[in-house]
Coordinates of C-alpha atoms and ligand atoms in Angstrom, one line a residue:
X1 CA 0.0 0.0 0.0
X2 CA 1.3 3.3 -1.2
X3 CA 1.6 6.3 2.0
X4 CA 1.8 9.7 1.6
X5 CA 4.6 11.1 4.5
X6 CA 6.3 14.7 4.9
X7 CA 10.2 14.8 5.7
X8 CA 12.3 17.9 6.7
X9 CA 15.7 18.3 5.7
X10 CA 18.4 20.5 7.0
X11 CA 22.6 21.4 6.9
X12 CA 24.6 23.5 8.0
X13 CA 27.9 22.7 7.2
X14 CA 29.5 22.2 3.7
X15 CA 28.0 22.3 0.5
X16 CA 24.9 22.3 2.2
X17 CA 23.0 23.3 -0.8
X18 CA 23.8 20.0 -2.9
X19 CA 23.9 17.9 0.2
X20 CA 19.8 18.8 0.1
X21 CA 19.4 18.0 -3.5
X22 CA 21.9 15.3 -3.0
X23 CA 19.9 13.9 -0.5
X24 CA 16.7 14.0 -2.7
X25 CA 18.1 12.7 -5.2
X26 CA 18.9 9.9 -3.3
X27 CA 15.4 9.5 -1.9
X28 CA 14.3 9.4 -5.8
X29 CA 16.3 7.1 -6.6
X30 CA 15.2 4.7 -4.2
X31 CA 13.0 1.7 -6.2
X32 CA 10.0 1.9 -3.1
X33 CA 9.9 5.9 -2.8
X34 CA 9.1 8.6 -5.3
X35 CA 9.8 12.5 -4.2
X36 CA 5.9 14.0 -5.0
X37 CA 6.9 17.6 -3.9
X38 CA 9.7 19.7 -2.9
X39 CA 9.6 23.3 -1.2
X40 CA 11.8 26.2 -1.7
X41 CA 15.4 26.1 0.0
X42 CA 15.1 28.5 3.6
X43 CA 18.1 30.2 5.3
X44 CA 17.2 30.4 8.7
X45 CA 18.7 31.4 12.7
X46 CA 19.8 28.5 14.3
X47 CA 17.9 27.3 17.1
X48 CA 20.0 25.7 19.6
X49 CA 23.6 26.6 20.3
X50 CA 25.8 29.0 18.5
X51 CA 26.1 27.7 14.7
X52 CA 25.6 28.9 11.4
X53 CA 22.7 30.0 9.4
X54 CA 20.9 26.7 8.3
X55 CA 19.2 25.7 4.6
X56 CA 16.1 24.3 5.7
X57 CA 13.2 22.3 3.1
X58 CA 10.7 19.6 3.1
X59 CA 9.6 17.2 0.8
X60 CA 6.5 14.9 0.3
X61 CA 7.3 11.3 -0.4
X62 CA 4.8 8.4 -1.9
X63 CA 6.0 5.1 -0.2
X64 CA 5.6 1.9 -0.5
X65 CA 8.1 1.3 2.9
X66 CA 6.6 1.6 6.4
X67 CA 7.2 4.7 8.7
X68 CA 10.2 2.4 10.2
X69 CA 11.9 1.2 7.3
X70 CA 11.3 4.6 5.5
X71 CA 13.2 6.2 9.1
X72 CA 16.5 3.6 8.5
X73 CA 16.4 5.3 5.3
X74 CA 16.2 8.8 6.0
X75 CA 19.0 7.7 8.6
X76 CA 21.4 5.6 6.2
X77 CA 21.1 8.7 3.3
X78 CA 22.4 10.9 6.8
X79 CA 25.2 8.5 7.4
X80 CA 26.0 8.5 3.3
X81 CA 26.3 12.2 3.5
X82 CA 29.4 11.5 6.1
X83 CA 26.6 12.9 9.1
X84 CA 28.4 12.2 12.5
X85 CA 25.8 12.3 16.0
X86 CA 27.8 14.8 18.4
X87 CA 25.9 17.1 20.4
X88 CA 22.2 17.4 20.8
X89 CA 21.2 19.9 18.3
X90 CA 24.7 21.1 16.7
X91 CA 25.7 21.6 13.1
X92 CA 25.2 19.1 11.2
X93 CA 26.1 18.2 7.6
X94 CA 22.4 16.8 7.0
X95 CA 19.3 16.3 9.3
X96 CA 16.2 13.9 7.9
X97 CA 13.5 14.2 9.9
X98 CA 10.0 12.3 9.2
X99 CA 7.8 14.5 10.5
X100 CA 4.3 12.6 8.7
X101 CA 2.9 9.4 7.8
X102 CA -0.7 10.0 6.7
X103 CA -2.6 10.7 9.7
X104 CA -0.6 7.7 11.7
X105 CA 0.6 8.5 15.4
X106 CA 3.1 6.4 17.2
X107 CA 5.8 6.5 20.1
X108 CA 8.3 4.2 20.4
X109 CA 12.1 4.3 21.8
X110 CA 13.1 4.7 17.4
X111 CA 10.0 6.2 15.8
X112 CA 7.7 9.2 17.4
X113 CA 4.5 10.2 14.8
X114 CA 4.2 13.0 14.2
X115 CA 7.6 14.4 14.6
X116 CA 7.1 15.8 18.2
X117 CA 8.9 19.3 18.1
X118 CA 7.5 19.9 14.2
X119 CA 4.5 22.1 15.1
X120 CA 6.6 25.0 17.2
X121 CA 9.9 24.6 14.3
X122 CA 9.2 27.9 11.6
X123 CA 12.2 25.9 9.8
X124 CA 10.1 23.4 9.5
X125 CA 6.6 24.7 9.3
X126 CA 7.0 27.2 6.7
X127 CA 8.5 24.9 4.1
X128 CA 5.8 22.3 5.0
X129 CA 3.1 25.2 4.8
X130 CA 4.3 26.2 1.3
X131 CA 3.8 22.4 -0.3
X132 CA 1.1 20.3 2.8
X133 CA -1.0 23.6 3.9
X134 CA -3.9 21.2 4.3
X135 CA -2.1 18.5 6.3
X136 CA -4.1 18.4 9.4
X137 CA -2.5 17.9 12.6
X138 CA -3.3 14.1 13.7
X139 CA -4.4 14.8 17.0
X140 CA -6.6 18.4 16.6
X141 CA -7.4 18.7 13.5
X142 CA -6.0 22.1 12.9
X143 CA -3.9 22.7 9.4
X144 CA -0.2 22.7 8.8
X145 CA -1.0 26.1 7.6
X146 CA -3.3 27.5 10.3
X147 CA -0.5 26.5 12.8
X148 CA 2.2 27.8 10.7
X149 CA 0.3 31.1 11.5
X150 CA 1.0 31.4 15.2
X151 CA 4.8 31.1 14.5
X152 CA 7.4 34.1 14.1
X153 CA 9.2 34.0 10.7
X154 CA 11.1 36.4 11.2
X155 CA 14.6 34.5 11.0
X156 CA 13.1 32.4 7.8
X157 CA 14.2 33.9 4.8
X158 CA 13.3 32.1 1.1
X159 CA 16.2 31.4 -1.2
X160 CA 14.4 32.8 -4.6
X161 CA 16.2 30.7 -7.4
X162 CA 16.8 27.1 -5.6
X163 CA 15.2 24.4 -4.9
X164 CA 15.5 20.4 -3.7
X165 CA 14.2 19.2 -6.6
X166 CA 15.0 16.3 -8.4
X167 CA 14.7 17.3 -12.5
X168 CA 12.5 15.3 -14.8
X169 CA 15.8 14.2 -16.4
X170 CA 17.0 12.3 -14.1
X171 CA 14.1 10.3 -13.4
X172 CA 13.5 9.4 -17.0
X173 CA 10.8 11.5 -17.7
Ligands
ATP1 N1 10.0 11.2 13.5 C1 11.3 11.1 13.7 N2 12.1 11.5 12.7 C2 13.5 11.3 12.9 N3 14.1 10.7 13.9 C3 13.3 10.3 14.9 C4 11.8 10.4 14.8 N4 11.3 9.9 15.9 C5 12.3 9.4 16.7 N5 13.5 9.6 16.0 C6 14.8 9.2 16.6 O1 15.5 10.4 17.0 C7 16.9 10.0 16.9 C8 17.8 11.2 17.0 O2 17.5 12.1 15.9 P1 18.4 13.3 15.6 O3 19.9 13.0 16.0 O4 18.2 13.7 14.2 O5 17.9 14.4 16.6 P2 18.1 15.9 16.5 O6 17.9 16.3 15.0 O7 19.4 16.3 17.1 O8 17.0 16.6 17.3 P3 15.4 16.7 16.9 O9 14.9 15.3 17.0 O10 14.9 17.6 17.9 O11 15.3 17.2 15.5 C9 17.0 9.2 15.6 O12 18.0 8.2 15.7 C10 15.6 8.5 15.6 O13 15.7 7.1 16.0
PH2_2 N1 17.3 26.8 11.9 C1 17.5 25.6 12.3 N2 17.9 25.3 13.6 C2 18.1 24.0 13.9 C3 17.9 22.9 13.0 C4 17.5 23.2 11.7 O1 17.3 22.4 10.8 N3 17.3 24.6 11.4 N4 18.0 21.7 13.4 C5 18.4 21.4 14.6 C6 18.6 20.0 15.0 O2 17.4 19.2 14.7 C7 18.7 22.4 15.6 N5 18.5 23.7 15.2

């Protein structure tokens, strides 16, 4: 059965630009996924400790894989793109987050649906406004884009000419 999920992606260190499309790409090419929709690239103020700017986006994804095997995914494409785990909330070369799976809610030690810090993140909740504005929250109903309203964007700036996206090209089309 095909699922429709919402992932975020962020870097802050390196090329952090292509590690995004690099990581989408990589998503693309895998036989059980297919990348639906991509938002705009976002600089945005670190939250946390003192780091640089990061390039935030999200991304819907059509999946065949469940929300745990699509997670080892999200976390092996981190690994490929040389992602070490040091402190909680530090640069990082790439971040994949699943923040949706449908309207499915779980909690276990590896897997929490939805993603539970997504709704209060403007990183996150602008790009996911821009692409899911309709996604409603599992638990209160209330839409990706009416809680995306309560945020402050003031740190969230659009890159204007970039984006995540994987071109037709490359998938054949
Ligand atoms: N929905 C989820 N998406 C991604 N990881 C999750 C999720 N739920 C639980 N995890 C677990 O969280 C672990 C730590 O994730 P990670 O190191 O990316 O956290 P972080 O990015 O530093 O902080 P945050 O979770 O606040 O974004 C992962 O190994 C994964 O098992
Ligand atoms: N702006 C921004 N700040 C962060 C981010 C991120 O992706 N963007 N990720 C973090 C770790 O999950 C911590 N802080």
């Amino acid at each position: 059965m095909t699922v429709n999920s919402a992932i975020a992606l962020g870097s802050n260190l390196g090329d952090s630009l292509a590690i995004l499309q690099g990581a989408i790409a990589a998503l693309d090419r895998h036989p059980n996924v297919s990348v639906t929709r991509c938002s705009s690239i976002y600089q945005t103020a670190p939250v946390g400790p003192p780091q640089p700017d990061y390039f935030n986006a999200c991304a819907l994804l059509a999946t065949t894989l469940p929300p745990e095997a699509l997670l080892q995914l999200l976390l092996a494409i981190e690994a490929q793109f040389g992602r070490v785990r040091r402190e909680r909330w530090g640069a990082r070369l790439l971040d994949l987050d699943l923040l949706l799976v449908e309207s499915q809610q779980c909690q276990t030690s590896r897997l929490e649906l939805p993603h539970p810090r997504m709704w209060e993140r403007a990183f996150v909740m602008v790009p996911l406004a821009e692409i899911a504005p309709d996604w409603p929250h599992p638990a209160t109903g209330q839409t990706v884009a009416e809680i995306c309203a309560t945020l402050s964007t003031d740190d969230i700036h659009r890159l204007p000419d970039v984006c995540v996206c994987v071109p037709p090209s490359s998938r054949g089309l």
